[in-house]
C-alpha positions as a Markdown table, in Angstrom:
| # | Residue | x | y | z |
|---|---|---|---|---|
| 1 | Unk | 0.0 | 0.0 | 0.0 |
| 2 | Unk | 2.8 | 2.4 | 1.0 |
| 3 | Unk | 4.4 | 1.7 | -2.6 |
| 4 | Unk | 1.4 | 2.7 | -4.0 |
| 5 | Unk | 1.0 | 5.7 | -2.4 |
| 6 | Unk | 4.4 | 6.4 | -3.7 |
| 7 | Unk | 4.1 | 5.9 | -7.2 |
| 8 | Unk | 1.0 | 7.8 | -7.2 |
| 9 | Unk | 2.9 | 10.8 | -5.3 |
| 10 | Unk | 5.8 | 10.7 | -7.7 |
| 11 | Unk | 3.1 | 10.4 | -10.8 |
| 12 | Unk | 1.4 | 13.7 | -9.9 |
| 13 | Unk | 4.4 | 15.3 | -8.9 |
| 14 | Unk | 6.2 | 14.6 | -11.9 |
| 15 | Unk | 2.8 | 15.6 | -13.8 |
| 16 | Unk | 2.6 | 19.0 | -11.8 |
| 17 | Unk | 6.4 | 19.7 | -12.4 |
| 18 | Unk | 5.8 | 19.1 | -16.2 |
| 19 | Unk | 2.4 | 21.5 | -16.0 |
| 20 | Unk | 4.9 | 24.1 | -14.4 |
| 21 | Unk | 7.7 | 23.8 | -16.6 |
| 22 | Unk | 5.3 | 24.5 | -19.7 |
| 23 | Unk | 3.6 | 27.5 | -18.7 |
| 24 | Unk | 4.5 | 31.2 | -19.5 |
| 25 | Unk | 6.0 | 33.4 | -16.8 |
| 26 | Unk | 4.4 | 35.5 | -15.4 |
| 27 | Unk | 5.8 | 39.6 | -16.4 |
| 28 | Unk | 4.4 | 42.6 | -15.4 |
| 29 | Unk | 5.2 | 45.7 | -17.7 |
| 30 | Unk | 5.7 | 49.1 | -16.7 |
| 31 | Unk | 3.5 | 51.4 | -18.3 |
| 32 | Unk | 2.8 | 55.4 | -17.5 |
| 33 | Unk | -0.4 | 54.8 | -15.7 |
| 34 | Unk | 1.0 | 52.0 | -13.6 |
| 35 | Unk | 3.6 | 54.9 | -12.7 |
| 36 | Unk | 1.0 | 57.2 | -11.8 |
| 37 | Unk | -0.7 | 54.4 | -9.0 |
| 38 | Unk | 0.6 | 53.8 | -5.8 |
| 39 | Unk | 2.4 | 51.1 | -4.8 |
| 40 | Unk | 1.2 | 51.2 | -1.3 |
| 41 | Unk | -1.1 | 52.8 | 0.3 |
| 42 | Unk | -1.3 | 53.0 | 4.4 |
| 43 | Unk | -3.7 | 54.9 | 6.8 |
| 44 | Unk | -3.0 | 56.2 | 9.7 |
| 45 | Unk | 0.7 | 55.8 | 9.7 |
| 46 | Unk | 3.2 | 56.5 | 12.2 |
| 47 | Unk | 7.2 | 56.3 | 12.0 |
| 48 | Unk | 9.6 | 55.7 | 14.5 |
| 49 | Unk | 13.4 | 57.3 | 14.2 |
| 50 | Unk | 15.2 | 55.6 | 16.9 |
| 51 | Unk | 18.8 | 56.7 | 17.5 |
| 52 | Unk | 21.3 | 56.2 | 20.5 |
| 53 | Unk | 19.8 | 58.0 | 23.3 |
| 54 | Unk | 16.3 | 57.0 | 22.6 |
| 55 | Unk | 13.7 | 58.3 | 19.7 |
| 56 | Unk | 14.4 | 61.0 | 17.7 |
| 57 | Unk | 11.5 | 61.7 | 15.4 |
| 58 | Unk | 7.7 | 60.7 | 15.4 |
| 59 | Unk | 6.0 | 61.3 | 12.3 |
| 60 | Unk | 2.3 | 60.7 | 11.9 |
| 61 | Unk | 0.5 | 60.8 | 8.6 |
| 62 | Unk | -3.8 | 60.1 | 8.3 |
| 63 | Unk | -2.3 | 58.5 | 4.5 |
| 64 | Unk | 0.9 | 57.8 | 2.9 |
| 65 | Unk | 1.0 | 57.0 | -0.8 |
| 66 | Unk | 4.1 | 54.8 | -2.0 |
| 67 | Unk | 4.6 | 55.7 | -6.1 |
| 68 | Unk | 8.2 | 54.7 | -7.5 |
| 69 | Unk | 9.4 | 57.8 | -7.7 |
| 70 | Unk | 8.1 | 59.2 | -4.6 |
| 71 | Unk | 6.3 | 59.6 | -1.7 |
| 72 | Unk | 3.0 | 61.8 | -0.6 |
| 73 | Unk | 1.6 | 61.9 | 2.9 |
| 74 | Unk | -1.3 | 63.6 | 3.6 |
| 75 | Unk | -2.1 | 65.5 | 7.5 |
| 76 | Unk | 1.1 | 65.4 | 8.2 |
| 77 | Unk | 2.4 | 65.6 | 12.0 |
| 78 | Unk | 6.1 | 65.4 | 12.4 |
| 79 | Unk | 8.1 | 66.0 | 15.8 |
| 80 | Unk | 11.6 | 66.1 | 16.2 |
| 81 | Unk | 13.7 | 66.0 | 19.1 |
| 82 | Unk | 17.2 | 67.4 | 19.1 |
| 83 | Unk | 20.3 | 66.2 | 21.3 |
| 84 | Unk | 21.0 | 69.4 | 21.8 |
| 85 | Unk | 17.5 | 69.3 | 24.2 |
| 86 | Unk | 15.3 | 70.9 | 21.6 |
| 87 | Unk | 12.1 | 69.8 | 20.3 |
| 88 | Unk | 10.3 | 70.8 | 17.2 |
| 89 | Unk | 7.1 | 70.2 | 15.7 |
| 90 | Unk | 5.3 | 70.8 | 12.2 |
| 91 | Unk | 2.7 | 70.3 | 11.1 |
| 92 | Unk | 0.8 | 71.0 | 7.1 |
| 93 | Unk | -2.3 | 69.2 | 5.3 |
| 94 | Unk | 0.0 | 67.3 | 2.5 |
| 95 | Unk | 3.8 | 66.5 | 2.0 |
| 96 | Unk | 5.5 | 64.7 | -1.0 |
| 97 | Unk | 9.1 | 63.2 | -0.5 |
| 98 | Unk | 11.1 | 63.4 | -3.9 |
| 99 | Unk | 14.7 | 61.9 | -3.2 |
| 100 | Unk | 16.0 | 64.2 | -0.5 |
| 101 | Unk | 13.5 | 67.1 | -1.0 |
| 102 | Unk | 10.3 | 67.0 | 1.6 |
| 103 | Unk | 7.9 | 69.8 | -0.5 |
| 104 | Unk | 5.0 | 70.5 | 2.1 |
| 105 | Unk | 1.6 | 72.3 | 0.9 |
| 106 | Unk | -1.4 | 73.5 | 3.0 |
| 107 | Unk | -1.7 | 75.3 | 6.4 |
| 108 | Unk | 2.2 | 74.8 | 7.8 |
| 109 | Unk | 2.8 | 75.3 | 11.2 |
| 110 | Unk | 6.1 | 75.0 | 12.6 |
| 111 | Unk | 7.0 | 75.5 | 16.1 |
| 112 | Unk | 10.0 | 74.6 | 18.8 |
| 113 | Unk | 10.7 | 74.7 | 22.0 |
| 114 | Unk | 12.1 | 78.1 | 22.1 |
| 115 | Unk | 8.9 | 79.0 | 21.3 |
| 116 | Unk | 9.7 | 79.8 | 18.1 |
| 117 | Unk | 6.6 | 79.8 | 15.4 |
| 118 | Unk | 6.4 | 79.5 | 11.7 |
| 119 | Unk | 3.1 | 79.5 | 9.4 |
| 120 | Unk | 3.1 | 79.7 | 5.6 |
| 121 | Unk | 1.1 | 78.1 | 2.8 |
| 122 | Unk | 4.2 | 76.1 | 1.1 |
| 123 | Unk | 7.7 | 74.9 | 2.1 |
| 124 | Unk | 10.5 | 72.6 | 1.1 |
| 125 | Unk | 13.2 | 71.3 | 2.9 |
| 126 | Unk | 16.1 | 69.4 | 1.7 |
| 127 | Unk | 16.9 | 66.2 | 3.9 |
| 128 | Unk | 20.8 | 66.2 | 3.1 |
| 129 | Unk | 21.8 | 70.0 | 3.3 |
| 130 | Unk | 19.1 | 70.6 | 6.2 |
| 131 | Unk | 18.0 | 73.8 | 4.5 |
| 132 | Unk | 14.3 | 75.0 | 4.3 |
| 133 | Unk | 13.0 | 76.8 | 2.4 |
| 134 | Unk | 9.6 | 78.9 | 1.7 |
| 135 | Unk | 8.8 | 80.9 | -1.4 |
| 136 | Unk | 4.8 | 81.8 | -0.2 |
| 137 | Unk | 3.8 | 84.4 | 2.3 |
| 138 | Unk | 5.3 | 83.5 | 6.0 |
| 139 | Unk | 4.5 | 84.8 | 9.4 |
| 140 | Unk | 7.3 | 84.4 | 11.8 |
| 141 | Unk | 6.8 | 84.7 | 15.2 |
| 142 | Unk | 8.4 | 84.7 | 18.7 |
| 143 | Unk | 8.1 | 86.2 | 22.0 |
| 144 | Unk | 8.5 | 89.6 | 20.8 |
| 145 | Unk | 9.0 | 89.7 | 17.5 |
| 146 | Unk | 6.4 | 89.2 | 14.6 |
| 147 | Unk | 7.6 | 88.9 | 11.0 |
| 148 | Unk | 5.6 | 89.3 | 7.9 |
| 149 | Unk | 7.3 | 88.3 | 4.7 |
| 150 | Unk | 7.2 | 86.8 | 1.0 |
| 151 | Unk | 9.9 | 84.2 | 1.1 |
| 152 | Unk | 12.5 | 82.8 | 3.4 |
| 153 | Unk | 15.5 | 80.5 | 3.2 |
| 154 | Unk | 16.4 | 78.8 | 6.8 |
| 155 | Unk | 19.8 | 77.1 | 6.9 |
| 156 | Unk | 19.5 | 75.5 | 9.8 |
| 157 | Unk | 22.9 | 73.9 | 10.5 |
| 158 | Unk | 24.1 | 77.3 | 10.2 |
| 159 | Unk | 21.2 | 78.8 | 12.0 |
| 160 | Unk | 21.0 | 81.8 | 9.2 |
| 161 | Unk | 17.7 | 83.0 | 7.6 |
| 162 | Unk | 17.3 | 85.3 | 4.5 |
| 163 | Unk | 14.2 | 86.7 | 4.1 |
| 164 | Unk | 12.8 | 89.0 | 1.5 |
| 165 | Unk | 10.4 | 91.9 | 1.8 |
| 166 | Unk | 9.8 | 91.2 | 5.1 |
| 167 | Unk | 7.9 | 93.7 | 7.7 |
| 168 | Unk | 8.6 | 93.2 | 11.7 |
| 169 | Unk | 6.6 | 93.9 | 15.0 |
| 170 | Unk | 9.0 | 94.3 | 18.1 |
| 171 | Unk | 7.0 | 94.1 | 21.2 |
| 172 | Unk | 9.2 | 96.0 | 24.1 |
| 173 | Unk | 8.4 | 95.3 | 27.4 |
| 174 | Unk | 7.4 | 98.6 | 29.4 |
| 175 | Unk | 10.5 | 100.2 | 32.0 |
């Protein structure tokens, strides 16, 4: 009976084998519209930096896209915390990730610990060079100074900002 059994199970696997061996691979081709669809598509994602001395950014997104070229998050919450002690959070309604460039769209708001706050309708900000920038109306604000202006580059491992056409409010606290 075993025998049997064995001749039958080397039958159909040689029979399956065969089946396999004559059939046409599968290939999936590339077109422009497959370009345009997402690869993946998540909802209510959240990523995890973790570094040395514990986590160092949290960033939340209601949906992230995945396309081949790039990446598009939409309600985008992002926190960042700094060895130096600093935090920083920003937050703007949609972000796409080309390469090293994060482009953000929509009701940005950007603040740190210092107290430091930043709104504007568009930004980028390069990943590598760690230089923002923002070429839309901005409001900078902090304790005592409000800035209006049209555009703004922020380099922040120099800790420099150029602004154009920019109009300030100094609050001065009373002697």
């Amino acid at each position: 009976m075993a025998v049997k059994f064995l001749y039958y199970f080397i039958f159909i696997f040689i029979g399956i084998m065969l089946f396999l061996l004559y059939q046409k691979p599968y290939d999936t081709q590339l077109t422009e519209e497959s370009k345009n669809e997402p690869n993946i598509d998540m909802f209510d994602a959240t990523n995890y930096s973790i570094a040395e001395d514990g986590i160092s950014h949290i960033i939340k997104a209601s949906r992230v896209l995945r396309f081949l070229n790039h990446d598009e998050f939409y309600n985008l919450d992002i926190i960042r915390k700094e060895q130096s002690g600093l935090s920083d959070n920003i937050k703007a309604d949609s972000g796409k990730l080309v390469k090293d460039n994060l482009y953000l769209e929509g009701n940005i708001n950007y603040r740190n610990s210092d107290n430091v706050k930043l709104r504007s309708q568009r930004a980028e900000y390069n990943l590598k060079t760690e230089i923002a920038k923002i070429d839309a109306d901005f409001v900078l604000e902090n304790n005592k100074i409000t800035t209006y202006g049209t555009s703004l580059v922020y380099d922040i491992i120099k800790g420099k900002i150029n602004a154009t056409n920019i109009k300030s409010i100094v609050r001065e606290d009373e002697k």
